[in-house]
Coordinates of C-alpha atoms in Angstrom, one line a residue:
M6 CA -0.1 0.0 0.2
N7 CA 1.3 3.7 -0.8
D8 CA 1.4 5.6 2.6
S9 CA 1.4 9.1 1.1
P10 CA -0.9 11.0 3.1
G11 CA -4.1 11.8 0.7
W12 CA -3.1 9.3 -1.5
A13 CA -5.0 5.7 -2.2
T14 CA -3.9 3.1 -4.5
P15 CA -5.3 3.5 -7.7
G16 CA -5.8 -0.9 -8.8
S17 CA -7.1 -3.5 -6.7
T18 CA -3.7 -4.9 -5.5
P19 CA -3.2 -7.9 -3.1
S20 CA -4.3 -8.0 0.5
D21 CA -1.8 -8.7 3.4
G22 CA -3.6 -11.8 3.5
E23 CA -2.8 -13.1 -0.1
R24 CA 0.7 -12.5 -0.2
P25 CA 3.2 -15.4 -0.3
G26 CA 3.8 -16.8 3.1
T27 CA 0.9 -15.6 4.8
D28 CA -2.3 -17.2 6.1
G29 CA -5.5 -16.8 4.4
G30 CA -4.5 -16.5 0.8
A31 CA -6.8 -19.2 -0.3
Q32 CA -9.9 -17.1 -0.2
Q33 CA -11.0 -13.5 0.8
P34 CA -14.6 -12.5 1.4
S35 CA -17.2 -10.9 -1.0
T36 CA -14.8 -12.5 -4.0
P37 CA -16.4 -15.6 -5.9
P38 CA -15.2 -19.0 -4.7
A39 CA -11.4 -19.5 -5.1
Q40 CA -10.3 -22.5 -6.7
P41 CA -8.8 -25.6 -5.4
E42 CA -5.6 -25.1 -4.3
Q43 CA -3.2 -26.1 -7.6
P44 CA 0.2 -26.9 -7.9
A45 CA 2.7 -24.3 -9.4
R46 CA 1.6 -23.9 -13.0
A47 CA 4.2 -25.3 -14.6
E48 CA 2.8 -28.8 -13.4
Q49 CA -0.7 -28.2 -14.2
P50 CA -2.0 -29.3 -17.6
K51 CA -3.5 -26.8 -19.9
Q52 CA -6.4 -28.8 -21.0
E53 CA -7.9 -28.6 -17.6
Q54 CA -8.6 -24.9 -17.6
P55 CA -10.0 -24.7 -21.5
A56 CA -12.4 -21.9 -20.3
Q57 CA -9.9 -19.5 -18.6
P58 CA -7.8 -17.1 -20.0
E59 CA -3.8 -17.6 -19.9
Q60 CA -2.8 -15.7 -17.0
P61 CA 0.8 -14.6 -16.5
A62 CA 3.4 -16.8 -15.2
G63 CA 4.5 -16.0 -11.6
D64 CA 1.0 -14.3 -11.0
P65 CA -0.6 -17.4 -9.1
K66 CA -2.2 -14.9 -6.6
W67 CA -4.6 -12.6 -9.3
S68 CA -8.0 -13.8 -9.4
A69 CA -9.2 -15.5 -12.8
E70 CA -12.0 -13.0 -13.0
Q71 CA -11.4 -9.6 -13.2
P72 CA -13.6 -6.6 -13.5
P73 CA -13.9 -4.8 -16.5
P74 CA -11.6 -1.8 -17.3
G75 CA -12.6 1.6 -15.5
Q76 CA -14.1 0.1 -12.7
W77 CA -11.3 -1.6 -10.3
S78 CA -12.7 -1.7 -6.7
S79 CA -11.2 -1.4 -3.5
P80 CA -9.5 -4.7 -1.8
G81 CA -11.8 -6.6 0.1
Q82 CA -14.8 -5.4 -2.6
S83 CA -16.5 -7.6 -5.0
P84 CA -16.4 -7.0 -8.2
E85 CA -20.2 -7.1 -8.5
A86 CA -20.6 -4.4 -5.6
P87 CA -21.7 -1.0 -7.0
Q88 CA -19.1 1.6 -7.1
A89 CA -20.0 4.8 -5.2
Q90 CA -20.7 8.0 -7.2
P91 CA -18.1 10.5 -6.9
Q92 CA -19.3 13.4 -4.8
P93 CA -19.7 16.6 -6.4
T94 CA -16.5 19.0 -5.9
A95 CA -17.2 20.8 -2.8
G96 CA -14.6 23.7 -3.6
W97 CA -10.9 24.5 -3.8
G98 CA -8.6 22.2 -1.5
Q99 CA -11.7 19.8 -0.9
Q100 CA -11.5 17.1 -3.7
P101 CA -14.2 14.2 -4.3
A102 CA -12.9 10.4 -4.1
G103 CA -12.0 9.8 -7.5
P104 CA -13.0 7.0 -10.0
Y105 CA -10.2 4.7 -8.3
G106 CA -11.7 4.8 -4.9
G107 CA -9.1 7.2 -3.5
Q108 CA -8.7 10.6 -2.1
Y109 CA -6.7 12.9 -4.0
G110 CA -4.8 15.6 -2.2
P111 CA -6.0 18.9 -1.0
Q112 CA -4.8 21.0 -3.9
Y113 CA -5.0 18.6 -6.6
G114 CA -7.6 16.8 -9.0
Y115 CA -6.3 14.7 -11.9
P116 CA -6.4 15.7 -15.2
G117 CA -10.4 15.1 -16.9
G118 CA -12.0 14.6 -13.4
P119 CA -14.3 16.7 -11.4
G120 CA -10.9 18.3 -10.0
Q121 CA -8.9 20.3 -12.5
W122 CA -5.4 21.0 -12.2
G123 CA -4.9 24.3 -10.9
P124 CA -7.2 26.9 -9.3
P125 CA -10.6 27.6 -10.0
P126 CA -11.6 30.4 -11.8
A127 CA -11.8 33.8 -9.8
A128 CA -15.1 35.8 -9.1
K129 CA -15.6 38.4 -11.6
P130 CA -18.8 40.6 -10.4
G131 CA -17.8 43.4 -12.6
V132 CA -15.4 44.3 -15.2
I133 CA -12.3 42.6 -13.8
P134 CA -11.8 39.1 -12.0
L135 CA -10.8 39.6 -8.4
R136 CA -7.2 38.1 -8.4
P137 CA -4.0 39.6 -9.7
L138 CA -4.7 41.1 -13.2
G139 CA -2.6 41.1 -16.7
L140 CA -1.8 43.6 -19.0
G141 CA -4.8 43.0 -21.2
E142 CA -7.1 42.6 -18.1
I143 CA -6.1 46.0 -17.1
L144 CA -6.8 47.7 -20.4
D145 CA -9.8 45.5 -21.2
G146 CA -11.3 46.7 -17.7
A147 CA -10.7 49.9 -18.6
V148 CA -12.7 49.7 -21.9
A149 CA -15.4 47.5 -20.9
T150 CA -16.5 49.9 -18.1
M151 CA -16.3 52.8 -20.8
R152 CA -18.7 50.4 -22.9
T153 CA -20.9 49.1 -19.9
H154 CA -21.0 52.4 -18.2
W155 CA -21.2 55.0 -20.7
R156 CA -24.5 56.8 -19.3
S157 CA -22.1 57.9 -16.6
V158 CA -18.7 58.0 -18.4
L159 CA -19.8 60.0 -21.4
P160 CA -21.8 62.9 -19.8
I161 CA -18.9 63.7 -17.2
T162 CA -15.8 63.5 -19.6
L163 CA -18.1 65.1 -22.3
V164 CA -19.6 67.9 -20.4
V165 CA -15.9 68.6 -19.1
A166 CA -14.0 68.8 -22.0
T167 CA -16.3 70.9 -23.8
L168 CA -16.4 73.5 -21.0
V169 CA -12.4 73.5 -20.9
Q170 CA -12.5 74.0 -25.0
V171 CA -15.0 76.6 -24.5
I172 CA -13.0 78.6 -22.3
S173 CA -9.8 78.1 -24.1
V174 CA -10.9 79.0 -27.4
I175 CA -12.5 82.3 -25.7
L176 CA -8.9 82.9 -24.0
Q177 CA -6.6 82.5 -27.0
K178 CA -9.2 84.5 -29.5
F179 CA -8.4 87.8 -27.0
M180 CA -5.1 86.8 -26.2
L181 CA -3.8 86.0 -30.0
D182 CA -6.2 88.3 -31.6
D183 CA -3.3 91.1 -31.9
L184 CA -0.6 88.7 -32.4
T185 CA 1.2 88.1 -35.5
V186 CA 4.5 86.4 -36.4
A187 CA 6.6 88.7 -38.1
T188 CA 8.9 86.8 -40.5
S189 CA 10.9 89.9 -42.0
E190 CA 14.6 90.3 -41.1
D191 CA 14.2 93.6 -39.4
V192 CA 12.2 92.3 -36.4
S193 CA 13.7 93.8 -33.1
T194 CA 14.7 91.9 -30.1
E195 CA 11.7 93.3 -28.0
E196 CA 8.9 92.0 -30.7
M197 CA 10.4 88.9 -30.8
I198 CA 10.4 88.5 -26.7
D199 CA 6.8 90.0 -26.9
T200 CA 5.6 87.3 -29.2
L201 CA 7.0 84.8 -27.6
G202 CA 5.8 85.7 -23.9
S203 CA 2.3 86.3 -25.0
T204 CA 2.6 82.8 -26.9
L205 CA 4.1 81.3 -23.3
A206 CA 1.5 83.0 -21.5
T207 CA -1.7 81.6 -23.3
S208 CA -0.3 78.4 -23.6
A209 CA -0.1 78.1 -19.6
V210 CA -3.5 79.2 -19.1
V211 CA -4.9 77.3 -21.6
Q212 CA -3.0 74.1 -20.3
F213 CA -4.0 75.4 -16.3
I214 CA -7.4 75.0 -17.7
Q215 CA -7.2 71.8 -19.1
V216 CA -5.3 70.6 -16.2
L217 CA -8.3 71.8 -13.5
G218 CA -10.8 70.0 -16.2
T219 CA -8.4 66.9 -15.5
I220 CA -8.9 66.9 -12.3
V221 CA -12.7 67.0 -12.3
V222 CA -12.8 64.2 -14.3
T223 CA -10.6 62.1 -12.6
A224 CA -12.2 62.3 -9.4
M225 CA -15.5 61.7 -10.7
L226 CA -14.4 58.6 -13.3
T227 CA -12.3 57.3 -10.0
M228 CA -15.4 57.1 -8.3
V229 CA -17.5 55.4 -11.1
F230 CA -14.6 53.0 -12.0
S231 CA -14.7 51.4 -8.3
R232 CA -18.3 50.9 -8.3
A233 CA -17.9 48.9 -12.0
V234 CA -15.2 46.9 -10.5
L235 CA -18.1 45.7 -8.0
G236 CA -20.6 45.6 -11.2
Q237 CA -22.4 48.5 -9.5
Q238 CA -23.9 51.2 -11.6
S239 CA -23.1 54.9 -10.9
S240 CA -25.2 58.1 -11.9
V241 CA -23.3 61.5 -12.4
S242 CA -24.9 62.7 -9.3
D243 CA -23.6 60.0 -7.5
A244 CA -19.7 60.6 -8.6
W245 CA -19.9 64.1 -8.0
R246 CA -21.5 63.7 -4.7
E247 CA -18.9 60.9 -3.7
S248 CA -15.9 62.8 -5.0
R249 CA -16.6 66.2 -4.1
P250 CA -15.2 66.0 -0.5
Q251 CA -11.8 64.8 -2.1
L252 CA -11.5 67.5 -4.8
L253 CA -9.8 70.4 -3.1
R254 CA -7.3 67.8 -2.2
L255 CA -7.0 66.2 -5.3
I256 CA -6.3 69.9 -6.5
G257 CA -3.7 70.4 -3.8
L258 CA -1.8 67.0 -4.7
T259 CA -2.0 68.0 -8.4
L260 CA -0.6 71.1 -8.0
L261 CA 2.2 69.9 -5.6
L262 CA 3.1 67.5 -7.9
A263 CA 3.5 70.1 -10.6
F264 CA 5.3 72.6 -8.4
G265 CA 7.6 70.1 -7.4
A266 CA 8.5 69.1 -11.2
I267 CA 9.3 72.9 -11.8
L268 CA 11.4 73.2 -8.6
L269 CA 13.2 70.3 -9.4
G270 CA 14.1 71.3 -12.9
A271 CA 15.2 74.9 -11.7
V272 CA 17.4 73.5 -9.2
L273 CA 19.4 71.1 -11.9
I274 CA 19.0 73.2 -14.7
L275 CA 18.7 77.0 -14.0
P276 CA 22.4 77.1 -12.9
G277 CA 23.8 76.0 -16.3
I278 CA 21.5 78.9 -17.7
L279 CA 22.5 81.3 -15.4
A280 CA 26.4 80.7 -15.5
D281 CA 25.9 80.6 -19.4
N282 CA 27.3 77.2 -19.6
I283 CA 25.1 75.0 -22.1
G284 CA 27.1 72.2 -21.4
L285 CA 26.1 72.4 -17.6
G286 CA 22.4 72.8 -18.6
I287 CA 22.2 69.6 -20.7
V288 CA 23.9 67.9 -18.1
G289 CA 21.1 68.9 -15.6
F290 CA 18.5 68.3 -17.9
L291 CA 19.8 64.8 -18.3
V292 CA 19.7 64.3 -14.8
W293 CA 16.2 66.1 -14.0
L294 CA 14.2 64.1 -16.8
P295 CA 14.7 60.4 -15.5
L296 CA 14.0 61.7 -12.0
L297 CA 11.0 63.3 -13.1
I298 CA 9.7 59.9 -14.6
W299 CA 10.8 58.0 -11.4
L300 CA 9.1 60.3 -9.2
G301 CA 5.9 60.4 -11.5
V302 CA 5.6 56.5 -11.5
R303 CA 6.1 56.5 -7.8
F304 CA 3.6 58.6 -7.3
S305 CA 1.1 57.7 -10.1
L306 CA -1.3 55.9 -7.9
A307 CA -1.5 58.9 -5.4
S308 CA -4.3 60.3 -7.1
P309 CA -6.8 56.6 -6.6
A310 CA -5.4 56.2 -3.0
L311 CA -6.7 60.1 -2.3
M312 CA -9.8 59.7 -3.9
L313 CA -10.8 55.9 -2.6
E314 CA -9.1 55.9 0.9
K315 CA -10.1 59.3 1.9
S316 CA -6.8 60.4 3.1
T317 CA -4.9 63.5 3.1
V318 CA -2.4 64.4 0.5
L319 CA 0.8 63.4 2.4
K320 CA -1.1 59.6 3.0
A321 CA -1.5 59.8 -0.4
F322 CA 2.0 60.0 -1.8
A323 CA 3.2 57.8 0.9
R324 CA 0.4 55.0 -0.1
S325 CA 1.6 55.3 -3.6
S326 CA 5.4 55.2 -2.9
K327 CA 4.2 51.9 -0.6
L328 CA 2.1 50.4 -3.6
V329 CA 4.5 51.0 -6.1
K330 CA 7.8 49.8 -4.4
D331 CA 9.5 46.8 -6.1
T332 CA 6.9 46.8 -9.3
W333 CA 8.3 50.3 -10.7
W334 CA 9.2 48.9 -14.2
R335 CA 5.9 47.3 -14.6
I336 CA 3.6 49.8 -13.5
F337 CA 5.6 52.4 -15.9
G338 CA 5.6 49.9 -18.5
I339 CA 1.7 49.7 -18.7
T340 CA 1.5 53.7 -18.2
L341 CA 3.9 54.4 -20.6
L342 CA 1.9 52.1 -23.0
T343 CA -1.4 53.8 -22.1
S344 CA 0.5 56.8 -22.8
V345 CA 1.1 55.9 -26.3
L346 CA -2.0 54.6 -27.1
A347 CA -3.7 57.6 -25.9
F348 CA -1.4 59.6 -27.7
F349 CA -2.1 58.2 -31.4
I350 CA -5.7 57.8 -30.3
S351 CA -5.9 61.6 -29.7
M352 CA -3.8 62.7 -33.1
M353 CA -5.6 60.2 -35.5
I354 CA -8.8 62.1 -34.2
V355 CA -7.4 65.9 -33.9
A356 CA -5.4 65.8 -37.0
P357 CA -8.2 66.1 -39.5
F358 CA -9.9 68.8 -37.5
Q359 CA -7.1 70.6 -37.6
F360 CA -6.1 70.3 -40.9
I361 CA -9.8 71.8 -42.1
G362 CA -9.4 74.5 -40.1
I363 CA -6.1 75.3 -41.7
I364 CA -7.4 74.9 -45.2
V365 CA -10.9 76.4 -45.0
F366 CA -10.5 78.9 -42.3
G367 CA -6.8 79.4 -41.8
G368 CA -5.7 80.2 -45.6
G369 CA -3.9 78.0 -46.2
L370 CA -0.1 76.7 -45.0
E371 CA 1.2 80.0 -46.4
S372 CA -0.7 82.0 -44.2
M373 CA -0.2 80.0 -41.4
E374 CA 3.7 80.2 -42.2
A375 CA 3.1 84.0 -42.3
G376 CA 1.4 84.1 -38.8
S377 CA -1.5 85.8 -39.9
D378 CA -5.0 84.8 -39.1
M379 CA -3.7 82.6 -35.8
G380 CA -7.2 84.0 -33.8
N381 CA -9.4 83.6 -36.5
W382 CA -12.4 81.6 -35.2
G383 CA -12.6 78.9 -37.6
M384 CA -9.0 78.3 -36.8
L385 CA -9.7 78.1 -33.0
V386 CA -13.0 76.3 -33.2
V387 CA -12.7 73.3 -35.6
P388 CA -9.3 72.1 -33.8
A389 CA -11.2 72.4 -30.4
I390 CA -14.2 70.0 -31.6
G391 CA -11.6 67.5 -32.6
L392 CA -9.9 67.9 -29.2
I393 CA -13.6 67.7 -27.3
I394 CA -14.1 64.3 -29.2
A395 CA -10.6 63.0 -28.6
Q396 CA -10.5 64.1 -24.7
T397 CA -13.8 62.0 -24.2
I398 CA -12.3 59.2 -25.4
V399 CA -8.6 59.3 -24.0
M400 CA -9.6 60.6 -20.6
P401 CA -11.7 57.8 -19.2
F402 CA -9.4 55.3 -20.6
Q403 CA -6.3 56.6 -19.1
S404 CA -8.1 57.2 -15.4
G405 CA -9.8 54.0 -15.7
V406 CA -6.2 52.4 -16.4
T407 CA -4.7 54.3 -13.5
V408 CA -7.4 52.9 -10.8
L409 CA -7.5 49.5 -11.9
L410 CA -3.6 49.6 -11.6
Y411 CA -4.3 50.6 -8.3
V412 CA -6.9 47.9 -7.6
D413 CA -4.8 45.1 -8.8
Q414 CA -1.8 46.4 -6.6
R415 CA -3.7 46.2 -3.7
I416 CA -4.9 42.7 -4.5
R417 CA -1.3 41.6 -5.1
R418 CA -0.4 43.0 -1.7
E419 CA -3.1 43.5 0.7
G420 CA -5.6 40.9 -0.6
L421 CA -8.3 43.7 -1.4
D422 CA -10.0 40.8 -3.3
L423 CA -11.5 39.5 -0.3
E424 CA -13.1 43.2 0.7
L425 CA -14.4 43.8 -3.0
A426 CA -16.0 40.0 -3.1
R427 CA -17.4 40.9 0.4
A428 CA -18.7 44.2 -1.4
A429 CA -19.9 42.7 -4.2
G430 CA -22.1 40.3 -1.7
L431 CA -20.1 37.3 -2.5
E432 CA -20.7 35.0 0.6
N433 CA -18.0 32.7 1.7
Y434 CA -15.3 34.1 -0.9
G435 CA -11.9 32.7 0.1
T436 CA -13.4 30.2 2.5
T437 CA -14.3 27.5 0.3
G438 CA -12.7 28.2 -3.0
G439 CA -15.8 30.3 -3.8

């Protein structure tokens, strides 16, 4: 017999009483009547057993009648006795008795049987399964939320993107109305500085408005995605009500990140500029850029941590740093891929609108090179329409990936799947493998 724990012999092996040199080997209970004890097979004439199949040499202890294949019985059980039906699988770690009459191990089944190799599928109450996620599952979860919960996602992004672009177009119209780019050689230095300063000021104001709009969208979409993980619907009013208490903190977190990036760049790059040393400035930039990327990825999960854990700004930074630790490259790769996809989607949408604005309202490429009609309403409105469409698609996609990355890291490190299962109403999840 095999003494391994949780295992039983798959065949009908002889009992201890049937082994050579032991008593009781003549017959065993509940089996067909044993044949009279006979001399060795070599001395027994073959004509006396015309109906018996030929037995292998050296195996006199096996019965002449064997049960059909696939119905092996346990030792001491008659071949005619009905086999016990396998019990249904009770869950992960509790496999039923197999067809061989034995109990397989607590974590393994047998190929093709009720207990398959490996763990059972994870529960999926919402857009993602409650287990550590792969890249495809994160991207698919973000797209599935946009598709399934579009009644909540679309109004949020469309309204915010429209407001941002309307304000941006109005500001650009009045700030760039009198701005022309002179191309003649007699342009003075003051005119060049004024032109550059006006352009940078306009860009800074527009970017600031877009950042504020992105913060609002991120705050509200975080709540939508958190409910989508549980398979629950979320209206626009619900998302606004849940995100509003943390909105000011999210604005502070975003501004703090921007201020930190600018301050870091000033410390590393500004000395080279002030010293009129181009080489020192380039070295400072080469140090600033990778450091900025490293810090950006390390604090990339601060926004969902702030919104979903109702924490403070500093605690959100600490939580993000803890969740990203030892998985920086994975999160960097997923974030980079998401940014590249978002960029190409935006370009595919915005580029045709910009081309139409230049050709129809801007007087062609020659007029654009001359710097005229930069404040033309058509040149501003048509590309803004493309930006509204692009941001309506891109913003929820990027926000969804960030939220699902946060959920994935908490599942891997803190067992958040158990809490999510209970919140989704899955009873006894994690106790019996359900």
